[in-house]
Coordinates of C-alpha atoms and ligand atoms in Angstrom, one line a residue:
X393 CA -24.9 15.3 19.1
X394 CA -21.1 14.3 18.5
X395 CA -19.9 11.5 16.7
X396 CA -16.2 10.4 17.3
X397 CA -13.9 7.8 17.9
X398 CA -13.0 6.6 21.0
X399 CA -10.3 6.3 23.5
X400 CA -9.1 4.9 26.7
X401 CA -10.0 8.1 28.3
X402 CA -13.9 7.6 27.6
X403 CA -13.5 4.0 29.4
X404 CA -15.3 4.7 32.8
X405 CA -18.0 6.5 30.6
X406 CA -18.5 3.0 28.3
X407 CA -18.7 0.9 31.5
X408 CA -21.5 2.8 33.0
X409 CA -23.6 2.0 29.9
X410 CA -22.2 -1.5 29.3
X411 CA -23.5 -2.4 32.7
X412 CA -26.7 -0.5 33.1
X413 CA -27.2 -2.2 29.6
X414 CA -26.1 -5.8 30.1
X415 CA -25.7 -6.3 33.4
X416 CA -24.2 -9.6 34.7
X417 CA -23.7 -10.3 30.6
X418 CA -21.5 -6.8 30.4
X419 CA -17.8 -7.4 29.2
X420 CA -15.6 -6.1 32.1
X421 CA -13.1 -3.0 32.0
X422 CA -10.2 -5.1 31.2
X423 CA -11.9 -6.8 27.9
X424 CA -13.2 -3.3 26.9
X425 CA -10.0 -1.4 27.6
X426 CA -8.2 -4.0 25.8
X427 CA -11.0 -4.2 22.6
X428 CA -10.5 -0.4 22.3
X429 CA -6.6 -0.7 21.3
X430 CA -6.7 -4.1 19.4
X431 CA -5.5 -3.6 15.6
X432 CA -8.4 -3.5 13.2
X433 CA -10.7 -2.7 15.8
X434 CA -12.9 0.7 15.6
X435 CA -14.9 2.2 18.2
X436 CA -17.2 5.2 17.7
X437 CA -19.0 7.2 20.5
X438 CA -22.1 9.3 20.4
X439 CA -21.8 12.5 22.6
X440 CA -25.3 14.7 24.1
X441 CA -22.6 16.0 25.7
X442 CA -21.3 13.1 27.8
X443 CA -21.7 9.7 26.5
X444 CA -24.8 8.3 25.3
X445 CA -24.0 5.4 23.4
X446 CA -20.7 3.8 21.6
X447 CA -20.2 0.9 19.3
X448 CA -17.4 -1.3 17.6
X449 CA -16.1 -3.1 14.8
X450 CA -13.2 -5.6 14.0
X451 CA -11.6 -5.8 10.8
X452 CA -10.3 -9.0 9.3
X453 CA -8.7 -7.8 6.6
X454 CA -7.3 -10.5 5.3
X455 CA -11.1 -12.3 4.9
X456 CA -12.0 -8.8 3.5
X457 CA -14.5 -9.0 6.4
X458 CA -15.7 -7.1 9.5
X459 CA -17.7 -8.2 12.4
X460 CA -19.8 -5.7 14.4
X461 CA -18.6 -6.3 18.5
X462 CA -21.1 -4.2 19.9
X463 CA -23.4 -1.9 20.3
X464 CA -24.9 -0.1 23.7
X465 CA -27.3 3.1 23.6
X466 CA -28.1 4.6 27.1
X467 CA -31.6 3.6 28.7
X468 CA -32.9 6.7 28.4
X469 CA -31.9 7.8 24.9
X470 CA -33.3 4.9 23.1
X471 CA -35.5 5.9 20.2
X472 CA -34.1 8.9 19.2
X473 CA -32.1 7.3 16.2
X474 CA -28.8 6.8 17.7
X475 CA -28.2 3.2 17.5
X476 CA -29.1 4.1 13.1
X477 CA -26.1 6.6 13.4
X478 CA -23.5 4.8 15.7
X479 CA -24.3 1.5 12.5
X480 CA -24.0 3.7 10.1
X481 CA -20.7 5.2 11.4
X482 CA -19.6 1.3 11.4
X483 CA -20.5 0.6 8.3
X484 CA -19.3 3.7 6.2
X485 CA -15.9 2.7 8.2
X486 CA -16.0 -1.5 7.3
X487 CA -17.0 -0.4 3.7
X488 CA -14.1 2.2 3.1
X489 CA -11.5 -0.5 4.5
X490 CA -12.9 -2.8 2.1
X491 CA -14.4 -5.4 4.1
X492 CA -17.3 -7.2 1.6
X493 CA -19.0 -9.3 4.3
X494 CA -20.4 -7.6 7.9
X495 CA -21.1 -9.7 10.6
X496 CA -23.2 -9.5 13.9
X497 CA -25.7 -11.4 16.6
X498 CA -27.9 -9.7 18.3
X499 CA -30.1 -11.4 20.8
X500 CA -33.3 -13.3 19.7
X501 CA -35.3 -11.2 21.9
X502 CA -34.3 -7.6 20.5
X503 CA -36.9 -7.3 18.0
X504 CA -35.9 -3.3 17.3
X505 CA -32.4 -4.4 17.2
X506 CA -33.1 -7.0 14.3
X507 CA -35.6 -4.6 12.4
X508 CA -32.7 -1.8 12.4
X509 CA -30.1 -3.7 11.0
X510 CA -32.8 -6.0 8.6
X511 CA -33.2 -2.1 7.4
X512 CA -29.6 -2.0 6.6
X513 CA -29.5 -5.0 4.6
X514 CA -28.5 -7.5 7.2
X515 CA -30.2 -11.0 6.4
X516 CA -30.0 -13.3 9.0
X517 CA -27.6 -16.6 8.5
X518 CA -28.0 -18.7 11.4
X519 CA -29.7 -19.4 15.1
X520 CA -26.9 -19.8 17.8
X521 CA -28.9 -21.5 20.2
X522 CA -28.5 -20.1 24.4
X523 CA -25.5 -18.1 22.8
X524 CA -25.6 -15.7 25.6
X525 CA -25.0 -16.4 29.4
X526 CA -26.0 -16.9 31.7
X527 CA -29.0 -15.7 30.3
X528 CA -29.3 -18.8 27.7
X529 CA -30.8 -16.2 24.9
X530 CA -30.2 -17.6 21.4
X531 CA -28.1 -14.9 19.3
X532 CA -29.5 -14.5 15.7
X533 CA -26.3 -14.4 13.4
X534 CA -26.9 -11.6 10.3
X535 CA -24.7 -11.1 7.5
X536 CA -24.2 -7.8 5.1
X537 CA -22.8 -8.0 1.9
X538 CA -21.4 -4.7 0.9
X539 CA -20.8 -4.4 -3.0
X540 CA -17.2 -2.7 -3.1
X541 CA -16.2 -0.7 -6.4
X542 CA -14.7 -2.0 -9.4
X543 CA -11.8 -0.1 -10.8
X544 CA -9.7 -0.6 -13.4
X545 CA -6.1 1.2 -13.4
X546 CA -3.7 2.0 -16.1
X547 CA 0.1 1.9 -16.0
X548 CA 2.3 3.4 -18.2
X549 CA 4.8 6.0 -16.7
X550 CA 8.0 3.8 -18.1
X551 CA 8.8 0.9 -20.1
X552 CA 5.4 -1.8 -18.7
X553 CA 2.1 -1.2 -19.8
X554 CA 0.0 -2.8 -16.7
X555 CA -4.0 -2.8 -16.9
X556 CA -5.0 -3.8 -13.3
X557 CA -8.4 -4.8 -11.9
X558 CA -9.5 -4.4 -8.8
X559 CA -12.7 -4.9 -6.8
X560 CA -12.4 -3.0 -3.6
X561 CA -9.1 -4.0 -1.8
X562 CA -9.5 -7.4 -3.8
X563 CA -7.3 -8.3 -6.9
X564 CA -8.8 -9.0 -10.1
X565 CA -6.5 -8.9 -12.9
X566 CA -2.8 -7.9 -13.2
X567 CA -1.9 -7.6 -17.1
X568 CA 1.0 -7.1 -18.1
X569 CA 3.0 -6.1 -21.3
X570 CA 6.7 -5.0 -20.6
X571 CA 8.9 -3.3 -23.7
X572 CA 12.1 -4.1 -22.0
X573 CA 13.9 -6.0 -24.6
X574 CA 13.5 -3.4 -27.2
X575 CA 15.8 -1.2 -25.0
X576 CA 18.3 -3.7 -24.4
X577 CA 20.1 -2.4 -27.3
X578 CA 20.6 1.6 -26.3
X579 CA 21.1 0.3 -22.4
X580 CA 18.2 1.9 -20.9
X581 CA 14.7 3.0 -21.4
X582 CA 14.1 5.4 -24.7
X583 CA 11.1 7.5 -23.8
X584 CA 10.1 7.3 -27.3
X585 CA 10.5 3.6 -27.8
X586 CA 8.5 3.5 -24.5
X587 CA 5.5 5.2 -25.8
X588 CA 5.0 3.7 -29.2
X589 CA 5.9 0.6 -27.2
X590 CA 2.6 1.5 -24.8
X591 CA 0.4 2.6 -28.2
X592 CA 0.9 -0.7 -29.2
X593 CA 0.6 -2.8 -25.9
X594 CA -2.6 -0.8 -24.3
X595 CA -5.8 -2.5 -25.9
X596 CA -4.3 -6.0 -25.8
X597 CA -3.3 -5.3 -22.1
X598 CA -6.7 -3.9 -21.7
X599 CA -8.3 -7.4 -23.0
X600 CA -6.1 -9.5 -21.2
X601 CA -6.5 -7.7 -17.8
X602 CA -11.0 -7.6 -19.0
X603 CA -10.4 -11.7 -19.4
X604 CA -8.5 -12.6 -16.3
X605 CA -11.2 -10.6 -14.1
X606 CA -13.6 -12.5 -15.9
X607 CA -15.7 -8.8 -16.1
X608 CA -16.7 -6.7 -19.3
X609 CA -15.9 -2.9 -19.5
X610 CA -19.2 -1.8 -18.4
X611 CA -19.1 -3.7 -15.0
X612 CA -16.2 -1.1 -14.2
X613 CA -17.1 1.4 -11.7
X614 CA -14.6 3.5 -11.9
X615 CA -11.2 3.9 -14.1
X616 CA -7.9 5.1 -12.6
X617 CA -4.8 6.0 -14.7
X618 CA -0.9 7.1 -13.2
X619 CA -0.8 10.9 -14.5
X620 CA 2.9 11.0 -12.9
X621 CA 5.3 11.2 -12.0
X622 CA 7.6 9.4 -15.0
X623 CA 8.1 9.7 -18.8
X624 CA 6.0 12.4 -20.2
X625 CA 5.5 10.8 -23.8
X626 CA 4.8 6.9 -22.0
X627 CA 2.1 8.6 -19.9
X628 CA 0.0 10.5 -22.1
X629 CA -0.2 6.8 -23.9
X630 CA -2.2 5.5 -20.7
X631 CA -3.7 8.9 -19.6
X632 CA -5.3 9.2 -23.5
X633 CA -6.1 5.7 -22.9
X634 CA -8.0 5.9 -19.6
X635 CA -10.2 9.4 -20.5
X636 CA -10.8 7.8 -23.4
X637 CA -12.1 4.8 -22.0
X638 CA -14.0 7.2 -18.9
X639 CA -16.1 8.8 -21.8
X640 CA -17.2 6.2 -23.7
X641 CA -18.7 4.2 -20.9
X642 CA -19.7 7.3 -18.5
X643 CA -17.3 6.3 -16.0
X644 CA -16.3 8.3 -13.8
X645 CA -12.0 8.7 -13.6
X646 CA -9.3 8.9 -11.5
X647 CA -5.7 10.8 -11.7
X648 CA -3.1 9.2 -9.5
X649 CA 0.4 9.2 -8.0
X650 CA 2.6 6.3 -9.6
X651 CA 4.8 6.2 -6.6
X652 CA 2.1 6.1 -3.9
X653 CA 0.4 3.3 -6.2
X654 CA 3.8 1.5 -5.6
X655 CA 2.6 1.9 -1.4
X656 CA -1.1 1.1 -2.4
X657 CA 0.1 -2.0 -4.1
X658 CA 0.1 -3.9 -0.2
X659 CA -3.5 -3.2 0.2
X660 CA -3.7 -6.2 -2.1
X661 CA -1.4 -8.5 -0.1
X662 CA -3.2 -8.2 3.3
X663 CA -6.5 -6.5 2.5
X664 CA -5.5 -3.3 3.5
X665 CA -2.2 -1.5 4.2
X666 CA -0.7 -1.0 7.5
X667 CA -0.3 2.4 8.6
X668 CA 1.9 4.3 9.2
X669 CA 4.7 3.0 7.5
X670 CA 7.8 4.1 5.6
X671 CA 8.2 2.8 2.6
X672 CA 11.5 2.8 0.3
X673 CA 10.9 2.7 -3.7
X674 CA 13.8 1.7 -5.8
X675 CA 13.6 0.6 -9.2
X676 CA 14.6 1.7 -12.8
X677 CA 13.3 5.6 -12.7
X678 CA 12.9 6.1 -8.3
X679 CA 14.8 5.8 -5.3
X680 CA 12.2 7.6 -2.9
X681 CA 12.1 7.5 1.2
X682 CA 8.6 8.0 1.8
X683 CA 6.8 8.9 5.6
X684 CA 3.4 7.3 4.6
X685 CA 0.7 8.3 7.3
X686 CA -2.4 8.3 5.4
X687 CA -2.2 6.8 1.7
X688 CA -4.8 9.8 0.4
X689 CA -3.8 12.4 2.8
X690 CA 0.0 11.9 4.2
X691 CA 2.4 11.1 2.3
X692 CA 5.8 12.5 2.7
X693 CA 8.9 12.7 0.6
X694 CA 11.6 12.5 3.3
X695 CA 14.3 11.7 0.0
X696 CA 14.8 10.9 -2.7
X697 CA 17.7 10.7 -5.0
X698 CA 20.0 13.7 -6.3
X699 CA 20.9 11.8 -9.3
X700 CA 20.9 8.1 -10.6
X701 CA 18.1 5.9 -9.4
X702 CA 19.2 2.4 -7.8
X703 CA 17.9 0.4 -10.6
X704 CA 20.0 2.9 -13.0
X705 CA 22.9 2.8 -10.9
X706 CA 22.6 -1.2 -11.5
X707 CA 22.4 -1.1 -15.2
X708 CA 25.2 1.4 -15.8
X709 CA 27.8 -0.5 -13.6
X710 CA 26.1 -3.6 -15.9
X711 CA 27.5 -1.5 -18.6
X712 CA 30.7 -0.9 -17.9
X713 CA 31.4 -4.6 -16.5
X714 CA 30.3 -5.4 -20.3
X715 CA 26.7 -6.9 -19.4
X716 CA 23.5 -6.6 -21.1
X717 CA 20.7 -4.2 -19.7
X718 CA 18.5 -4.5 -17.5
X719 CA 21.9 -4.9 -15.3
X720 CA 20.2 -5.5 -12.2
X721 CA 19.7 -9.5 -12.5
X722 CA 22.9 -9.6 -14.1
X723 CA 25.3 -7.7 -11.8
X724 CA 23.0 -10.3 -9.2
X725 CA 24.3 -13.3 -11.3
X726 CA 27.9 -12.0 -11.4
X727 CA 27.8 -10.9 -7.4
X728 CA 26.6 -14.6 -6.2
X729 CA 30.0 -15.9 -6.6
X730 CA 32.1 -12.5 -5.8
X731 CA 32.8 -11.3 -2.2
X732 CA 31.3 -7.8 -1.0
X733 CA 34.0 -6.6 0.5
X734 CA 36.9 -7.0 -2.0
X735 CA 36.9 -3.5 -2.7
X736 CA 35.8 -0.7 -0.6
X737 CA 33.4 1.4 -3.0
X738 CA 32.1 5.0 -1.9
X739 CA 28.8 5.3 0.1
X740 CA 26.9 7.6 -1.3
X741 CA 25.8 11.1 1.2
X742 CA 26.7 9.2 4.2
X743 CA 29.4 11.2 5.5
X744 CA 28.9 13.7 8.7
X745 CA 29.1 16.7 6.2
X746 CA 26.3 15.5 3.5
X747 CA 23.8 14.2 6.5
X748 CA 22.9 17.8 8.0
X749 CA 21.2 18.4 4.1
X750 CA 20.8 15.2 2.8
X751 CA 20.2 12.4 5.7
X752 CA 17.2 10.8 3.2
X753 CA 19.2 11.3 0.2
X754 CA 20.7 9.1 -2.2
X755 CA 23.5 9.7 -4.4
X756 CA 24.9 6.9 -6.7
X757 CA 26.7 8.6 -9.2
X758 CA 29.4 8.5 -7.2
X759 CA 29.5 4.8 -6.7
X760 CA 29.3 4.7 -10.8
X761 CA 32.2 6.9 -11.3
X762 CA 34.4 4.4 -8.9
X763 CA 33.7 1.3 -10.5
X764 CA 34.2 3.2 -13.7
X765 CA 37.8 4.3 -12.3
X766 CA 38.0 0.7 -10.8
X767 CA 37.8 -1.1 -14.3
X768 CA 39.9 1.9 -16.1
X769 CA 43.1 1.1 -14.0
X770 CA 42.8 -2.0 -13.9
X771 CA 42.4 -1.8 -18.0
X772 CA 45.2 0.5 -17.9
X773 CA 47.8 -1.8 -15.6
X774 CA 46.8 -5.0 -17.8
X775 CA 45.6 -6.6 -14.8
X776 CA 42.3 -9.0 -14.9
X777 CA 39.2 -8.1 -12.8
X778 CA 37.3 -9.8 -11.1
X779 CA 33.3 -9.3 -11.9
X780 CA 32.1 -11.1 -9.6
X781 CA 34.4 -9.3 -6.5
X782 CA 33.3 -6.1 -8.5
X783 CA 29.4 -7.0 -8.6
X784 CA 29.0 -7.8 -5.2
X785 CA 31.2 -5.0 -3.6
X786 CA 28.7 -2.8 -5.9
X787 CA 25.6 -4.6 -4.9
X788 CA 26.5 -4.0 -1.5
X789 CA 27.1 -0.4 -1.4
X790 CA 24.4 0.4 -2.9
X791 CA 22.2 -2.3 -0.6
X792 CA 24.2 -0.7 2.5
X793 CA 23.3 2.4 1.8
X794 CA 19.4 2.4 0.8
X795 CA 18.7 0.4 4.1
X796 CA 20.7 2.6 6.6
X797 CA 18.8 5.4 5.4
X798 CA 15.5 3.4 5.3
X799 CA 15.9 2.4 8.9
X800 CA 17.3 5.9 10.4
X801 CA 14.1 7.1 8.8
X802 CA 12.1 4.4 10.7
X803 CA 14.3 5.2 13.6
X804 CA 13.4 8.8 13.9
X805 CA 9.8 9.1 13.3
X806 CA 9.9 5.8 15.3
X807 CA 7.9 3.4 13.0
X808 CA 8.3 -0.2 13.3
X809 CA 7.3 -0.7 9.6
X810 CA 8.8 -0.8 6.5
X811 CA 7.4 -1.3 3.2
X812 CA 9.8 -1.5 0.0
X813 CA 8.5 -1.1 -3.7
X814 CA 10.3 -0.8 -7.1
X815 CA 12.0 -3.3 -9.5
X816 CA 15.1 -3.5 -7.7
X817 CA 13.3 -5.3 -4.9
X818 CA 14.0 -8.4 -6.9
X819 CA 17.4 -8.1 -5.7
X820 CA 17.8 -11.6 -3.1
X821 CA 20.6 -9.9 -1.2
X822 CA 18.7 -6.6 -0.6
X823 CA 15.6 -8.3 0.6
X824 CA 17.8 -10.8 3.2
X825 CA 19.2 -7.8 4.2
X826 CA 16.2 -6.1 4.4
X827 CA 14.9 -9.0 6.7
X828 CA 17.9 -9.4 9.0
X829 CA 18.4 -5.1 9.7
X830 CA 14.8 -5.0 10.3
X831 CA 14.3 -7.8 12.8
X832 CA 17.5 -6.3 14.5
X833 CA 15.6 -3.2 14.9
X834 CA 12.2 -5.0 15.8
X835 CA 11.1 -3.3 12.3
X836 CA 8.2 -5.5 10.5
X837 CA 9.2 -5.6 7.4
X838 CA 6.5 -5.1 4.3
X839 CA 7.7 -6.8 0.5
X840 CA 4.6 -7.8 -1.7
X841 CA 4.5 -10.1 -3.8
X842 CA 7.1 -9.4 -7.0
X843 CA 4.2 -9.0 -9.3
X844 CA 3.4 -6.1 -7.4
X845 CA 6.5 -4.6 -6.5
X846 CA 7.5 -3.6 -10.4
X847 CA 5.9 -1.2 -12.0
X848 CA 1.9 -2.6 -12.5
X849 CA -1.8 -1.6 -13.3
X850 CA -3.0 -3.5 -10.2
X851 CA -1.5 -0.9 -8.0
X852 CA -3.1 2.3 -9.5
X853 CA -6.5 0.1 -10.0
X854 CA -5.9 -0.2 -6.1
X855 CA -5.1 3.3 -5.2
X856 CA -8.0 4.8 -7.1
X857 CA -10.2 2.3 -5.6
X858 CA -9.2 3.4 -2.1
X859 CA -9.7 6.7 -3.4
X860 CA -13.4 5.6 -4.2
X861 CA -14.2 3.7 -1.1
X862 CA -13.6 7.0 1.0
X863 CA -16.0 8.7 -1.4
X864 CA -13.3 11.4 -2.9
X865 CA -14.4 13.1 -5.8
X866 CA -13.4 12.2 -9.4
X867 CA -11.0 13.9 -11.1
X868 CA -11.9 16.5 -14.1
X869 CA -11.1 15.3 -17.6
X870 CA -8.2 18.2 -17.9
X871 CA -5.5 16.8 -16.5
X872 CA -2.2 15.4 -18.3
X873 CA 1.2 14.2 -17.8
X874 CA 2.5 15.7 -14.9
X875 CA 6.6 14.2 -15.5
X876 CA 7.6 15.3 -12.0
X877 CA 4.6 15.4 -10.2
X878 CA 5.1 15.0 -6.4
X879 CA 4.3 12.8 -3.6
X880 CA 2.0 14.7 -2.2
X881 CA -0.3 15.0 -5.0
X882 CA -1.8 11.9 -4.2
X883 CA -5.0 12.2 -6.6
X884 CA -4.6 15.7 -9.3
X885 CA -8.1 17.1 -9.5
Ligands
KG4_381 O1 10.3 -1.1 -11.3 P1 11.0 -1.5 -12.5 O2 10.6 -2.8 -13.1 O3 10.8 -0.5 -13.7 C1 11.2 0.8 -13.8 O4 12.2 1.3 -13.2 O5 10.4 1.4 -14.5 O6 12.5 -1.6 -12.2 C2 13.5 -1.9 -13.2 C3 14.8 -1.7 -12.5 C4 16.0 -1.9 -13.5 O7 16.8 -0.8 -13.4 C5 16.6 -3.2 -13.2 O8 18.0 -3.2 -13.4 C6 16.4 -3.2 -11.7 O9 15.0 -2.7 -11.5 N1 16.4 -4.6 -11.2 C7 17.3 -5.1 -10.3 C8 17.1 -6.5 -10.2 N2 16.2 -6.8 -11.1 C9 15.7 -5.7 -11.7 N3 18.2 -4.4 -9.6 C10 18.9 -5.1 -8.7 N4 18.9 -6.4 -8.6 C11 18.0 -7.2 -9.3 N5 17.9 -8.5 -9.2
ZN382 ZN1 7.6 2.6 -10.4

């Protein structure tokens, strides 16, 4: 006997049963056909080899719930444990997308029915009395609760130290300890400063993130720590800190990707993350165009950038207009009164002869060198500048530039959804932008929550609990820093 999900193609092969089953009470084609292709729904099929029984689900993600639709085994393979495996299918499915709550009603009649799912921990919650017509059957209403897993995550692959806590797709806790200011005087982030920065910042983080959660250590199920990619020295701070942490309380430890964390990080917006999606990370140390498909399976780096990172592109301009670091929210200040199109700055590998190599590219060093040349002359020739024309001229290359891309890429492997990540995110004018290009192109557009868009615990807590819910494997305790690891190592062994 098969077990797999099903399509419009098995249809016909659901009515038969539905009817034979439920007669003048059966949902017609039209509601099934239409049940089998609504979002959050999930419909499983047994196969001896044709057909023999099917069942569904309905996420409601946002509730961190699931209701059981129903359920139909052929006449004449009752008994044979079927029903057990299509609610188990269900379940294994409502628990890895983090619902905590599983609803059903099953008629008041179906004493097997009640005693299989009493057997999987349903408890009944209410009487719905002549529920079903026409036969006027009360429904008995049960409710699961399913216990999802704890994790705590560790951030510390640049300049913010971030303990997050998660249970399941739920946020916990989102501590925070950032060592920005201490690199406002060398302009950018000193990977040393960083990492004493992070020694310093981890166990208070740690106790914040514990008292905000309202949990102690040992109610952790599992810990989950950024191995990469990002500052060597800053990592091995929070990868010391989670094995450390893994062996005094026996828990068991996961490695992850930083920059899929930053994609995981919407799981705790909606409850789960909607898939596929590209997703564009820009912030301090990134500029990545990712194809996301499956957040532990499929991830794709479709670009990235050849040099400076957005963020970094934003504080060195900062620089040379004379404004502290981090220059994005200042170049932001200076751009709100300037107009983008006093001076026509260079768009980085968007000419005809870059896109054959580098379509999902981003160059910005470029950009940096022209306002560098822009200033010069104009220091040169005596003449004033204008920071604000400057700053917003700037702000908009770089905007221009990052969203084309992001919405070719959308374009071509034609999905409707983008999700963007990173510091720079903060940027007003790139997320109006965002918004307007994207409802142009019929494009839903994906921004959480600030908190969880810079560089945070929370998202790693939530990427390794994902990683738990769908059962993978811990990683071993020999793992390390891993500067430049890659997309597609989504968890390192
Ligand atoms: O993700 P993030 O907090 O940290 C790392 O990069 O590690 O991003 C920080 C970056 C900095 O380069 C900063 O200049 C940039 O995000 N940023 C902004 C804005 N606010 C912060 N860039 C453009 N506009 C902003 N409003
Ligand atoms: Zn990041």
């Amino acid at each position: 006997m098969d077990l797999r999900i099903l399509s419009q193609s098995d249809l016909s092969a659901i009515m038969q049963i539905e009817t034979a089953l439920f007669g003048s009470e059966a949902w017609s084609e039209e509601t099934m056909s239409s049940e089998l292709i609504t979002p959050h729904s999930y419909y499983i099929g047994v196969f001896d080899p044709s057909l023999v029984g099917y069942a569904g689900l309905r996420l409601a993600p946002a509730d961190f719930a699931a209701d059981v639709l129903t359920i139909g085994v052929a006449a004449s393979k009752q008994g044979k444990g079927i029903g057990r495996r299509l609610m188990d299918a269900l379940l294994l499915h409502a628990k890895r997308q983090g619902a905590e709550q599983v609803f059903l009603e099953v008629k008041e009649s179906n004493a097997s029915a009640i005693s299989l799912y009493k057997s999987l921990g349903f408890e009944q919650i209410d009487l719905r009395k002549r529920y079903y017509q026409p036969s006027g059957e009360n429904a008995v209403v049960m409710k699961l609760v399913i216990q999802q897993p704890i994790v705590l995550g560790i951030e510390s692959s640049c300049d913010e130290t971030g303990v997050g806590i998660v249970r399941g797709n739920r946020l916990l806790a989102n501590a925070l300890h950032s060592s920005m200011t201490e690199h406002a005087k060398y302009g950018g982030v000193v990977p040393e400063v960083a990492a004493r920065a992070h020694l310093e910042a981890l166990s208070p983080t740690l106790g914040q993130a514990l008292l905000d959660a309202g949990i102690k250590i040992e109610q952790v199920d599992a810990i989950a720590v950024a191995n990469g990619p990002g500052l060597a020295g800053a990592l091995m701070v929070g990868i010391g800190a989670a094995k450390g942490l893994a062996v005094a309380t026996n828990k068991p430890i996961y490695a992850v990707n930083h920059l899929v964390g930053h994609i995981g990080a919407d799981v705790l917006e909606k409850g789960s993350v909607e898939l596929p999606t590209i997703a564009l990370l820009v912030s301090g140390g990134h500029t990545s165009l990712l194809l996301v498909r499956d957040l532990l399976d499929d991830v794709v780096l479709l670009g990235e950038t050849i040099d400076d990172a957005a963020g970094e592109a934003f504080d060195k301009v900062a620089r040379l207009l004379g404004l502290p670091y981090p220059g994005g929210p200042q170049i932001d200040k200076q751009a709100a009164t300037g107009d983008p199109k006093a001076i026509k700055f260079p768009r980085g590998l968007m000419l005809p002869k870059d896109l054959a190599e580098h379509k999902y590219n981003f160059s910005f060093s470029g950009l940096k060198t022209a306002v560098a040349r822009y200033v010069e002359k104009a220091e040169l020739e005596g003449t004033e500048i204008s920071k604000a024309d400057v700053a917003a001229s700037f702000r908009e290359a770089v905007i221009d530039v990052l969203l084309t891309k992001a919405i070719w890429a959308c374009e071509e492997y034609k999905i409707p959804r983008l999700l963007l990540g990173g510091g720079v995110v903060a940027n007003a004018r790139l997320r109006d932008e965002a918004q307007r290009r994207c409802d142009a192109a019929g494009i839903e557009l994906r921004i959480p929550r600030f908190s969880l868009c810079t560089d945070n615990g929370a998202m790693i807590a939530a990427l390794g609990a994902q990683l738990v819910m769908a059962g993978r494997k811990p990683s071993g305790l020999g793992f390390g820093a891993e500067s430049t690891l890659s997309v597609t190592t989504i968890q390192t062994p």
